[in-house]
Amino acid sequence: MIPKSHPRYESLLLRDKMVKASKEGYLADSALIAHGRGEAFDYLIGEKTTYPAKRAMYVAVAAMLLSDNPVISVNGNATALACDEIIELANSIGAKIEINLFYRTDERVKIITELYKNHGFDNILGSLDDDIEYLQDIKNQRATASKTGIYSADTILIPLEDGDRAEILKKSGKRIITIDLNPLSRTSKMSNISIMDNIVRAIPFMTKIAEDLKTQDKQMLKEMIYDFDNEENLKESLEQIRIKE
């Protein structure tokens, strides 16, 4: 039991979720390393959502609301940290959820599929019985793509991703959104819209944004996307990182 009085209470709760997911068999061992790397960047921005991140989130939600086939791609880390929140966002913006794993095994896919179903999201894509295509330019198991999901999607949210897949998906003509605490990562640089924030803060905030933007004129949403400069926003995001004394 982690005492709420502990100064690192929230962080320790997230670590505990990751350890639990690892023991349950759906999180790869290296995922714990990735989480630690993200935690370090979060610490450097004060563990709070910055203005550039908020701006990117508004544009990201606008893009997904205007999309014909938006998809949220999930791996073990995203599922362990924000399963319920991802489902809520998907329902709010009418997006599909698809499992995509670097270390893909039938057992991991099965566990994650059941997790989403147990949390109320039945139509999970990328499952063992889904109609799967393969993206030829990706030379690892992340090449899988559901025929009705990522393979035919026009906009894809890829939180906690790897850069090679982000680049290839973008080159295929899809709009790519990422949530990545490292603004220098290949994923952040290759995506169309990069959100430098912790997924546990970003996803719930994006759901709130969706409830607001759904009432707005579509032309306004198009202008938000048109006016957004991801490279410039990443530069501003990098400026948010400060070494605390």
mmCIF file of N, CA, C and O in Angstrom, residues 26-122:
data_model
loop_
_atom_site.group_PDB
_atom_site.id
_atom_site.type_symbol
_atom_site.label_atom_id
_atom_site.label_comp_id
_atom_site.label_asym_id
_atom_site.label_seq_id
_atom_site.Cartn_x
_atom_site.Cartn_y
_atom_site.Cartn_z
ATOM 1 N N TYR A 26 0.917 -8.968 -20.082
ATOM 2 C CA TYR A 26 0.671 -8.254 -21.332
ATOM 3 C C TYR A 26 1.627 -7.092 -21.565
ATOM 4 O O TYR A 26 1.530 -6.374 -22.561
ATOM 5 N N LEU A 27 2.571 -6.910 -20.673
ATOM 6 C CA LEU A 27 3.558 -5.847 -20.819
ATOM 7 C C LEU A 27 4.932 -6.472 -21.039
ATOM 8 O O LEU A 27 5.370 -7.315 -20.258
ATOM 9 N N ALA A 28 5.601 -6.055 -22.096
ATOM 10 C CA ALA A 28 6.952 -6.550 -22.361
ATOM 11 C C ALA A 28 7.916 -6.014 -21.318
ATOM 12 O O ALA A 28 7.712 -4.918 -20.773
ATOM 13 N N ASP A 29 8.977 -6.765 -21.043
ATOM 14 C CA ASP A 29 9.944 -6.339 -20.030
ATOM 15 C C ASP A 29 10.538 -4.970 -20.334
ATOM 16 O O ASP A 29 10.727 -4.141 -19.439
ATOM 17 N N SER A 30 10.838 -4.713 -21.593
ATOM 18 C CA SER A 30 11.452 -3.442 -21.978
ATOM 19 C C SER A 30 10.506 -2.259 -21.796
ATOM 20 O O SER A 30 10.940 -1.106 -21.780
ATOM 21 N N ALA A 31 9.217 -2.550 -21.644
ATOM 22 C CA ALA A 31 8.239 -1.471 -21.449
ATOM 23 C C ALA A 31 8.497 -0.708 -20.150
ATOM 24 O O ALA A 31 8.202 0.483 -20.052
ATOM 25 N N LEU A 32 9.045 -1.385 -19.162
ATOM 26 C CA LEU A 32 9.358 -0.732 -17.893
ATOM 27 C C LEU A 32 10.472 0.286 -18.080
ATOM 28 O O LEU A 32 10.473 1.350 -17.442
ATOM 29 N N ILE A 33 11.414 -0.018 -18.972
ATOM 30 C CA ILE A 33 12.489 0.923 -19.277
ATOM 31 C C ILE A 33 11.906 2.151 -19.970
ATOM 32 O O ILE A 33 12.244 3.292 -19.646
ATOM 33 N N ALA A 34 11.019 1.920 -20.931
ATOM 34 C CA ALA A 34 10.390 3.025 -21.655
ATOM 35 C C ALA A 34 9.604 3.925 -20.710
ATOM 36 O O ALA A 34 9.624 5.157 -20.837
ATOM 37 N N HIS A 35 8.921 3.327 -19.746
ATOM 38 C CA HIS A 35 8.157 4.117 -18.788
ATOM 39 C C HIS A 35 9.087 4.996 -17.949
ATOM 40 O O HIS A 35 8.795 6.168 -17.701
ATOM 41 N N GLY A 36 10.201 4.417 -17.516
ATOM 42 C CA GLY A 36 11.160 5.179 -16.724
ATOM 43 C C GLY A 36 11.730 6.353 -17.488
ATOM 44 O O GLY A 36 11.920 7.442 -16.928
ATOM 45 N N ARG A 37 11.983 6.164 -18.781
ATOM 46 C CA ARG A 37 12.490 7.253 -19.612
ATOM 47 C C ARG A 37 11.465 8.379 -19.697
ATOM 48 O O ARG A 37 11.796 9.561 -19.555
ATOM 49 N N GLY A 38 10.205 8.002 -19.895
ATOM 50 C CA GLY A 38 9.153 9.013 -19.955
ATOM 51 C C GLY A 38 8.979 9.732 -18.633
ATOM 52 O O GLY A 38 8.757 10.947 -18.602
ATOM 53 N N GLU A 39 9.095 9.007 -17.550
ATOM 54 C CA GLU A 39 8.966 9.597 -16.219
ATOM 55 C C GLU A 39 10.030 10.664 -15.987
ATOM 56 O O GLU A 39 9.768 11.699 -15.375
ATOM 57 N N ALA A 40 11.228 10.411 -16.495
ATOM 58 C CA ALA A 40 12.311 11.382 -16.350
ATOM 59 C C ALA A 40 11.976 12.692 -17.060
ATOM 60 O O ALA A 40 12.179 13.785 -16.524
ATOM 61 N N PHE A 41 11.448 12.600 -18.285
ATOM 62 C CA PHE A 41 11.055 13.808 -19.015
ATOM 63 C C PHE A 41 9.899 14.513 -18.318
ATOM 64 O O PHE A 41 9.846 15.750 -18.279
ATOM 65 N N ASP A 42 8.966 13.744 -17.770
ATOM 66 C CA ASP A 42 7.837 14.346 -17.064
ATOM 67 C C ASP A 42 8.333 15.161 -15.871
ATOM 68 O O ASP A 42 7.829 16.250 -15.580
ATOM 69 N N TYR A 43 9.318 14.630 -15.196
ATOM 70 C CA TYR A 43 9.884 15.326 -14.040
ATOM 71 C C TYR A 43 10.489 16.658 -14.465
ATOM 72 O O TYR A 43 10.364 17.662 -13.755
ATOM 73 N N LEU A 44 11.106 16.684 -15.640
ATOM 74 C CA LEU A 44 11.762 17.895 -16.119
ATOM 75 C C LEU A 44 10.783 18.986 -16.532
ATOM 76 O O LEU A 44 11.157 20.161 -16.615
ATOM 77 N N ILE A 45 9.533 18.632 -16.810
ATOM 78 C CA ILE A 45 8.536 19.666 -17.132
ATOM 79 C C ILE A 45 7.634 19.950 -15.933
ATOM 80 O O ILE A 45 6.586 20.599 -16.063
ATOM 81 N N GLY A 46 8.034 19.446 -14.773
ATOM 82 C CA GLY A 46 7.274 19.729 -13.558
ATOM 83 C C GLY A 46 6.044 18.874 -13.377
ATOM 84 O O GLY A 46 5.166 19.213 -12.595
ATOM 85 N N GLU A 47 5.947 17.787 -14.133
ATOM 86 C CA GLU A 47 4.804 16.867 -14.066
ATOM 87 C C GLU A 47 3.469 17.596 -14.199
ATOM 88 O O GLU A 47 2.523 17.377 -13.458
ATOM 89 N N LYS A 48 3.434 18.478 -15.189
ATOM 90 C CA LYS A 48 2.211 19.238 -15.466
ATOM 91 C C LYS A 48 2.057 19.421 -16.970
ATOM 92 O O LYS A 48 3.023 19.331 -17.735
ATOM 93 N N THR A 49 0.844 19.666 -17.391
ATOM 94 C CA THR A 49 0.555 19.873 -18.805
ATOM 95 C C THR A 49 0.912 21.296 -19.203
ATOM 96 O O THR A 49 0.409 22.259 -18.628
ATOM 97 N N THR A 50 1.791 21.433 -20.182
ATOM 98 C CA THR A 50 2.268 22.735 -20.615
ATOM 99 C C THR A 50 1.336 23.358 -21.656
ATOM 100 O O THR A 50 0.494 22.664 -22.242
ATOM 101 N N TYR A 51 1.538 24.648 -21.926
ATOM 102 C CA TYR A 51 0.710 25.316 -22.927
ATOM 103 C C TYR A 51 0.884 24.712 -24.324
ATOM 104 O O TYR A 51 -0.116 24.459 -25.018
ATOM 105 N N PRO A 52 2.134 24.452 -24.782
ATOM 106 C CA PRO A 52 2.270 23.823 -26.106
ATOM 107 C C PRO A 52 1.565 22.479 -26.195
ATOM 108 O O PRO A 52 1.018 22.122 -27.248
ATOM 109 N N ALA A 53 1.561 21.721 -25.104
ATOM 110 C CA ALA A 53 0.867 20.424 -25.102
ATOM 111 C C ALA A 53 -0.641 20.626 -25.246
ATOM 112 O O ALA A 53 -1.304 19.904 -25.996
ATOM 113 N N LYS A 54 -1.176 21.601 -24.531
ATOM 114 C CA LYS A 54 -2.611 21.886 -24.629
ATOM 115 C C LYS A 54 -2.989 22.309 -26.042
ATOM 116 O O LYS A 54 -4.008 21.879 -26.585
ATOM 117 N N ARG A 55 -2.164 23.156 -26.630
ATOM 118 C CA ARG A 55 -2.447 23.606 -27.998
ATOM 119 C C ARG A 55 -2.459 22.423 -28.964
ATOM 120 O O ARG A 55 -3.356 22.306 -29.804
ATOM 121 N N ALA A 56 -1.467 21.543 -28.825
ATOM 122 C CA ALA A 56 -1.412 20.365 -29.687
ATOM 123 C C ALA A 56 -2.608 19.453 -29.465
ATOM 124 O O ALA A 56 -3.122 18.838 -30.414
ATOM 125 N N MET A 57 -3.078 19.357 -28.227
ATOM 126 C CA MET A 57 -4.234 18.512 -27.927
ATOM 127 C C MET A 57 -5.494 19.037 -28.605
ATOM 128 O O MET A 57 -6.292 18.257 -29.128
ATOM 129 N N TYR A 58 -5.685 20.345 -28.592
ATOM 130 C CA TYR A 58 -6.853 20.922 -29.262
ATOM 131 C C TYR A 58 -6.828 20.603 -30.757
ATOM 132 O O TYR A 58 -7.846 20.225 -31.347
ATOM 133 N N VAL A 59 -5.653 20.741 -31.371
ATOM 134 C CA VAL A 59 -5.527 20.463 -32.802
ATOM 135 C C VAL A 59 -5.736 18.973 -33.072
ATOM 136 O O VAL A 59 -6.396 18.587 -34.051
ATOM 137 N N ALA A 60 -5.196 18.135 -32.193
ATOM 138 C CA ALA A 60 -5.339 16.687 -32.355
ATOM 139 C C ALA A 60 -6.803 16.259 -32.302
ATOM 140 O O ALA A 60 -7.261 15.467 -33.129
ATOM 141 N N VAL A 61 -7.516 16.776 -31.336
ATOM 142 C CA VAL A 61 -8.937 16.430 -31.205
ATOM 143 C C VAL A 61 -9.722 16.948 -32.402
ATOM 144 O O VAL A 61 -10.590 16.250 -32.941
ATOM 145 N N ALA A 62 -9.410 18.152 -32.840
ATOM 146 C CA ALA A 62 -10.084 18.708 -34.021
ATOM 147 C C ALA A 62 -9.865 17.797 -35.226
ATOM 148 O O ALA A 62 -10.797 17.509 -35.990
ATOM 149 N N ALA A 63 -8.630 17.333 -35.395
ATOM 150 C CA ALA A 63 -8.302 16.456 -36.529
ATOM 151 C C ALA A 63 -9.067 15.141 -36.459
ATOM 152 O O ALA A 63 -9.575 14.650 -37.479
ATOM 153 N N MET A 64 -9.179 14.577 -35.278
ATOM 154 C CA MET A 64 -9.879 13.304 -35.136
ATOM 155 C C MET A 64 -11.382 13.464 -35.332
ATOM 156 O O MET A 64 -12.035 12.594 -35.904
ATOM 157 N N LEU A 65 -11.923 14.579 -34.888
ATOM 158 C CA LEU A 65 -13.355 14.823 -35.075
ATOM 159 C C LEU A 65 -13.706 15.013 -36.545
ATOM 160 O O LEU A 65 -14.813 14.671 -36.971
ATOM 161 N N LEU A 66 -12.770 15.536 -37.319
ATOM 162 C CA LEU A 66 -13.019 15.763 -38.742
ATOM 163 C C LEU A 66 -12.685 14.544 -39.601
ATOM 164 O O LEU A 66 -12.958 14.540 -40.801
ATOM 165 N N SER A 67 -12.109 13.520 -39.004
ATOM 166 C CA SER A 67 -11.662 12.350 -39.753
ATOM 167 C C SER A 67 -12.812 11.420 -40.113
ATOM 168 O O SER A 67 -13.806 11.329 -39.398
ATOM 169 N N ASP A 68 -12.640 10.704 -41.207
ATOM 170 C CA ASP A 68 -13.623 9.701 -41.619
ATOM 171 C C ASP A 68 -13.419 8.388 -40.872
ATOM 172 O O ASP A 68 -14.377 7.666 -40.592
ATOM 173 N N ASN A 69 -12.158 8.064 -40.552
ATOM 174 C CA ASN A 69 -11.868 6.800 -39.882
ATOM 175 C C ASN A 69 -10.708 6.978 -38.890
ATOM 176 O O ASN A 69 -9.591 6.517 -39.134
ATOM 177 N N PRO A 70 -10.978 7.649 -37.756
ATOM 178 C CA PRO A 70 -9.920 7.845 -36.753
ATOM 179 C C PRO A 70 -9.710 6.582 -35.924
ATOM 180 O O PRO A 70 -10.661 5.889 -35.580
ATOM 181 N N VAL A 71 -8.449 6.299 -35.613
ATOM 182 C CA VAL A 71 -8.104 5.100 -34.848
ATOM 183 C C VAL A 71 -7.122 5.462 -33.736
ATOM 184 O O VAL A 71 -6.193 6.246 -33.950
ATOM 185 N N ILE A 72 -7.331 4.892 -32.566
ATOM 186 C CA ILE A 72 -6.375 5.008 -31.467
ATOM 187 C C ILE A 72 -5.607 3.697 -31.385
ATOM 188 O O ILE A 72 -6.201 2.639 -31.150
ATOM 189 N N SER A 73 -4.310 3.755 -31.612
ATOM 190 C CA SER A 73 -3.460 2.564 -31.548
ATOM 191 C C SER A 73 -2.966 2.392 -30.111
ATOM 192 O O SER A 73 -2.468 3.334 -29.500
ATOM 193 N N VAL A 74 -3.110 1.185 -29.564
ATOM 194 C CA VAL A 74 -2.715 0.967 -28.169
ATOM 195 C C VAL A 74 -1.721 -0.194 -28.054
ATOM 196 O O VAL A 74 -1.818 -1.182 -28.773
ATOM 197 N N ASN A 75 -0.782 -0.021 -27.148
ATOM 198 C CA ASN A 75 0.148 -1.093 -26.821
ATOM 199 C C ASN A 75 -0.005 -1.452 -25.347
ATOM 200 O O ASN A 75 -0.962 -1.011 -24.687
ATOM 201 N N GLY A 76 0.931 -2.212 -24.803
ATOM 202 C CA GLY A 76 0.823 -2.611 -23.409
ATOM 203 C C GLY A 76 0.928 -1.452 -22.452
ATOM 204 O O GLY A 76 0.176 -1.356 -21.474
ATOM 205 N N ASN A 77 1.869 -0.529 -22.717
ATOM 206 C CA ASN A 77 2.053 0.625 -21.830
ATOM 207 C C ASN A 77 0.798 1.487 -21.755
ATOM 208 O O ASN A 77 0.341 1.854 -20.670
ATOM 209 N N ALA A 78 0.262 1.845 -22.926
ATOM 210 C CA ALA A 78 -0.923 2.700 -22.958
ATOM 211 C C ALA A 78 -2.095 2.037 -22.246
ATOM 212 O O ALA A 78 -2.850 2.688 -21.516
ATOM 213 N N THR A 79 -2.234 0.738 -22.438
ATOM 214 C CA THR A 79 -3.325 -0.004 -21.808
ATOM 215 C C THR A 79 -3.170 -0.043 -20.293
ATOM 216 O O THR A 79 -4.133 0.162 -19.552
ATOM 217 N N ALA A 80 -1.955 -0.283 -19.835
ATOM 218 C CA ALA A 80 -1.701 -0.361 -18.396
ATOM 219 C C ALA A 80 -1.973 0.972 -17.710
ATOM 220 O O ALA A 80 -2.502 1.018 -16.598
ATOM 221 N N LEU A 81 -1.636 2.066 -18.380
ATOM 222 C CA LEU A 81 -1.722 3.380 -17.756
ATOM 223 C C LEU A 81 -3.081 4.059 -17.926
ATOM 224 O O LEU A 81 -3.490 4.847 -17.069
ATOM 225 N N ALA A 82 -3.786 3.771 -19.029
ATOM 226 C CA ALA A 82 -4.977 4.585 -19.311
ATOM 227 C C ALA A 82 -6.045 3.844 -20.093
ATOM 228 O O ALA A 82 -6.683 4.421 -20.979
ATOM 229 N N CYS A 83 -6.311 2.597 -19.768
ATOM 230 C CA CYS A 83 -7.298 1.807 -20.506
ATOM 231 C C CYS A 83 -8.679 2.469 -20.491
ATOM 232 O O CYS A 83 -9.278 2.700 -21.542
ATOM 233 N N ASP A 84 -9.197 2.770 -19.325
ATOM 234 C CA ASP A 84 -10.533 3.366 -19.216
ATOM 235 C C ASP A 84 -10.599 4.724 -19.891
ATOM 236 O O ASP A 84 -11.593 5.065 -20.551
ATOM 237 N N GLU A 85 -9.534 5.514 -19.735
ATOM 238 C CA GLU A 85 -9.505 6.855 -20.309
ATOM 239 C C GLU A 85 -9.458 6.801 -21.836
ATOM 240 O O GLU A 85 -10.083 7.633 -22.516
ATOM 241 N N ILE A 86 -8.746 5.834 -22.374
ATOM 242 C CA ILE A 86 -8.687 5.660 -23.831
ATOM 243 C C ILE A 86 -10.067 5.287 -24.374
ATOM 244 O O ILE A 86 -10.501 5.804 -25.406
ATOM 245 N N ILE A 87 -10.744 4.420 -23.679
ATOM 246 C CA ILE A 87 -12.099 4.026 -24.085
ATOM 247 C C ILE A 87 -13.030 5.236 -24.075
ATOM 248 O O ILE A 87 -13.820 5.437 -25.011
ATOM 249 N N GLU A 88 -12.922 6.043 -23.037
ATOM 250 C CA GLU A 88 -13.782 7.226 -22.935
ATOM 251 C C GLU A 88 -13.513 8.199 -24.077
ATOM 252 O O GLU A 88 -14.450 8.757 -24.675
ATOM 253 N N LEU A 89 -12.240 8.394 -24.409
ATOM 254 C CA LEU A 89 -11.900 9.283 -25.522
ATOM 255 C C LEU A 89 -12.420 8.717 -26.839
ATOM 256 O O LEU A 89 -13.005 9.450 -27.646
ATOM 257 N N ALA A 90 -12.223 7.430 -27.057
ATOM 258 C CA ALA A 90 -12.691 6.798 -28.290
ATOM 259 C C ALA A 90 -14.195 6.963 -28.460
ATOM 260 O O ALA A 90 -14.681 7.297 -29.551
ATOM 261 N N ASN A 91 -14.928 6.747 -27.394
ATOM 262 C CA ASN A 91 -16.387 6.905 -27.455
ATOM 263 C C ASN A 91 -16.787 8.350 -27.711
ATOM 264 O O ASN A 91 -17.763 8.625 -28.413
ATOM 265 N N SER A 92 -16.022 9.275 -27.155
ATOM 266 C CA SER A 92 -16.347 10.690 -27.293
ATOM 267 C C SER A 92 -16.146 11.198 -28.715
ATOM 268 O O SER A 92 -16.940 12.017 -29.198
ATOM 269 N N ILE A 93 -15.113 10.703 -29.397
ATOM 270 C CA ILE A 93 -14.804 11.213 -30.732
ATOM 271 C C ILE A 93 -15.178 10.233 -31.841
ATOM 272 O O ILE A 93 -14.942 10.508 -33.026
ATOM 273 N N GLY A 94 -15.758 9.092 -31.473
ATOM 274 C CA GLY A 94 -16.154 8.107 -32.473
ATOM 275 C C GLY A 94 -14.975 7.409 -33.126
ATOM 276 O O GLY A 94 -15.002 7.109 -34.325
ATOM 277 N N ALA A 95 -13.934 7.135 -32.336
ATOM 278 C CA ALA A 95 -12.735 6.488 -32.868
ATOM 279 C C ALA A 95 -12.725 4.992 -32.571
ATOM 280 O O ALA A 95 -13.350 4.529 -31.616
ATOM 281 N N LYS A 96 -12.010 4.254 -33.383
ATOM 282 C CA LYS A 96 -11.783 2.839 -33.137
ATOM 283 C C LYS A 96 -10.530 2.679 -32.271
ATOM 284 O O LYS A 96 -9.687 3.584 -32.208
ATOM 285 N N ILE A 97 -10.407 1.545 -31.608
ATOM 286 C CA ILE A 97 -9.209 1.224 -30.831
ATOM 287 C C ILE A 97 -8.599 -0.038 -31.415
ATOM 288 O O ILE A 97 -9.297 -1.026 -31.632
ATOM 289 N N GLU A 98 -7.291 0.020 -31.676
ATOM 290 C CA GLU A 98 -6.616 -1.138 -32.275
ATOM 291 C C GLU A 98 -5.355 -1.501 -31.498
ATOM 292 O O GLU A 98 -4.537 -0.628 -31.179
ATOM 293 N N ILE A 99 -5.188 -2.776 -31.233
ATOM 294 C CA ILE A 99 -3.998 -3.279 -30.553
ATOM 295 C C ILE A 99 -2.847 -3.376 -31.557
ATOM 296 O O ILE A 99 -3.010 -3.920 -32.641
ATOM 297 N N ASN A 100 -1.701 -2.814 -31.178
ATOM 298 C CA ASN A 100 -0.513 -2.957 -32.011
ATOM 299 C C ASN A 100 0.699 -3.070 -31.096
ATOM 300 O O ASN A 100 0.963 -2.180 -30.292
ATOM 301 N N LEU A 101 1.435 -4.174 -31.209
ATOM 302 C CA LEU A 101 2.521 -4.472 -30.282
ATOM 303 C C LEU A 101 3.832 -4.729 -31.008
ATOM 304 O O LEU A 101 3.857 -5.420 -32.030
ATOM 305 N N PHE A 102 4.920 -4.184 -30.455
ATOM 306 C CA PHE A 102 6.243 -4.460 -31.000
ATOM 307 C C PHE A 102 6.641 -5.909 -30.706
ATOM 308 O O PHE A 102 7.115 -6.626 -31.586
ATOM 309 N N TYR A 103 6.447 -6.310 -29.457
ATOM 310 C CA TYR A 103 6.695 -7.709 -29.073
ATOM 311 C C TYR A 103 5.346 -8.432 -29.061
ATOM 312 O O TYR A 103 4.775 -8.707 -28.013
ATOM 313 N N ARG A 104 4.853 -8.702 -30.256
ATOM 314 C CA ARG A 104 3.508 -9.265 -30.395
ATOM 315 C C ARG A 104 3.521 -10.782 -30.204
ATOM 316 O O ARG A 104 4.263 -11.494 -30.884
ATOM 317 N N THR A 105 2.703 -11.252 -29.282
ATOM 318 C CA THR A 105 2.471 -12.688 -29.122
ATOM 319 C C THR A 105 0.961 -12.892 -29.015
ATOM 320 O O THR A 105 0.225 -11.973 -28.615
ATOM 321 N N ASP A 106 0.505 -14.072 -29.358
ATOM 322 C CA ASP A 106 -0.924 -14.361 -29.265
ATOM 323 C C ASP A 106 -1.422 -14.173 -27.835
ATOM 324 O O ASP A 106 -2.537 -13.681 -27.612
ATOM 325 N N GLU A 107 -0.591 -14.550 -26.869
ATOM 326 C CA GLU A 107 -1.000 -14.452 -25.471
ATOM 327 C C GLU A 107 -1.184 -13.000 -25.042
ATOM 328 O O GLU A 107 -2.173 -12.655 -24.401
ATOM 329 N N ARG A 108 -0.252 -12.148 -25.417
ATOM 330 C CA ARG A 108 -0.370 -10.729 -25.060
ATOM 331 C C ARG A 108 -1.581 -10.099 -25.733
ATOM 332 O O ARG A 108 -2.320 -9.331 -25.117
ATOM 333 N N VAL A 109 -1.785 -10.408 -27.001
ATOM 334 C CA VAL A 109 -2.940 -9.870 -27.735
ATOM 335 C C VAL A 109 -4.237 -10.329 -27.077
ATOM 336 O O VAL A 109 -5.180 -9.532 -26.900
ATOM 337 N N LYS A 110 -4.283 -11.576 -26.699
ATOM 338 C CA LYS A 110 -5.485 -12.127 -26.067
ATOM 339 C C LYS A 110 -5.788 -11.431 -24.752
ATOM 340 O O LYS A 110 -6.947 -11.070 -24.475
ATOM 341 N N ILE A 111 -4.779 -11.224 -23.922
ATOM 342 C CA ILE A 111 -4.980 -10.577 -22.617
ATOM 343 C C ILE A 111 -5.473 -9.146 -22.796
ATOM 344 O O ILE A 111 -6.422 -8.711 -22.136
ATOM 345 N N ILE A 112 -4.837 -8.398 -23.709
ATOM 346 C CA ILE A 112 -5.229 -7.000 -23.926
ATOM 347 C C ILE A 112 -6.635 -6.912 -24.515
ATOM 348 O O ILE A 112 -7.435 -6.036 -24.133
ATOM 349 N N THR A 113 -6.957 -7.813 -25.430
ATOM 350 C CA THR A 113 -8.309 -7.861 -25.994
ATOM 351 C C THR A 113 -9.342 -8.038 -24.893
ATOM 352 O O THR A 113 -10.361 -7.320 -24.844
ATOM 353 N N GLU A 114 -9.103 -8.979 -23.999
ATOM 354 C CA GLU A 114 -10.038 -9.244 -22.901
ATOM 355 C C GLU A 114 -10.121 -8.063 -21.944
ATOM 356 O O GLU A 114 -11.191 -7.770 -21.401
ATOM 357 N N LEU A 115 -9.006 -7.387 -21.734
ATOM 358 C CA LEU A 115 -9.005 -6.213 -20.849
ATOM 359 C C LEU A 115 -9.968 -5.147 -21.362
ATOM 360 O O LEU A 115 -10.785 -4.614 -20.600
ATOM 361 N N TYR A 116 -9.853 -4.844 -22.653
ATOM 362 C CA TYR A 116 -10.741 -3.810 -23.206
ATOM 363 C C TYR A 116 -12.203 -4.263 -23.193
ATOM 364 O O TYR A 116 -13.109 -3.457 -22.908
ATOM 365 N N LYS A 117 -12.430 -5.521 -23.480
ATOM 366 C CA LYS A 117 -13.798 -6.020 -23.443
ATOM 367 C C LYS A 117 -14.359 -5.984 -22.024
ATOM 368 O O LYS A 117 -15.518 -5.614 -21.808
ATOM 369 N N ASN A 118 -13.543 -6.343 -21.053
ATOM 370 C CA ASN A 118 -13.978 -6.319 -19.660
ATOM 371 C C ASN A 118 -14.234 -4.903 -19.162
ATOM 372 O O ASN A 118 -14.986 -4.708 -18.205
ATOM 373 N N HIS A 119 -13.603 -3.934 -19.825
ATOM 374 C CA HIS A 119 -13.799 -2.532 -19.442
ATOM 375 C C HIS A 119 -14.884 -1.862 -20.296
ATOM 376 O O HIS A 119 -15.035 -0.638 -20.248
ATOM 377 N N GLY A 120 -15.595 -2.658 -21.083
ATOM 378 C CA GLY A 120 -16.766 -2.144 -21.784
ATOM 379 C C GLY A 120 -16.584 -1.796 -23.246
ATOM 380 O O GLY A 120 -17.491 -1.255 -23.873
ATOM 381 N N PHE A 121 -15.403 -2.104 -23.832
ATOM 382 C CA PHE A 121 -15.192 -1.804 -25.247
ATOM 383 C C PHE A 121 -15.080 -3.119 -26.003
ATOM 384 O O PHE A 121 -14.031 -3.772 -26.005
ATOM 385 N N ASP A 122 -16.147 -3.523 -26.655
ATOM 386 C CA ASP A 122 -16.219 -4.854 -27.269
ATOM 387 C C ASP A 122 -15.541 -4.950 -28.631
ATOM 388 O O ASP A 122 -14.952 -5.985 -28.966
#
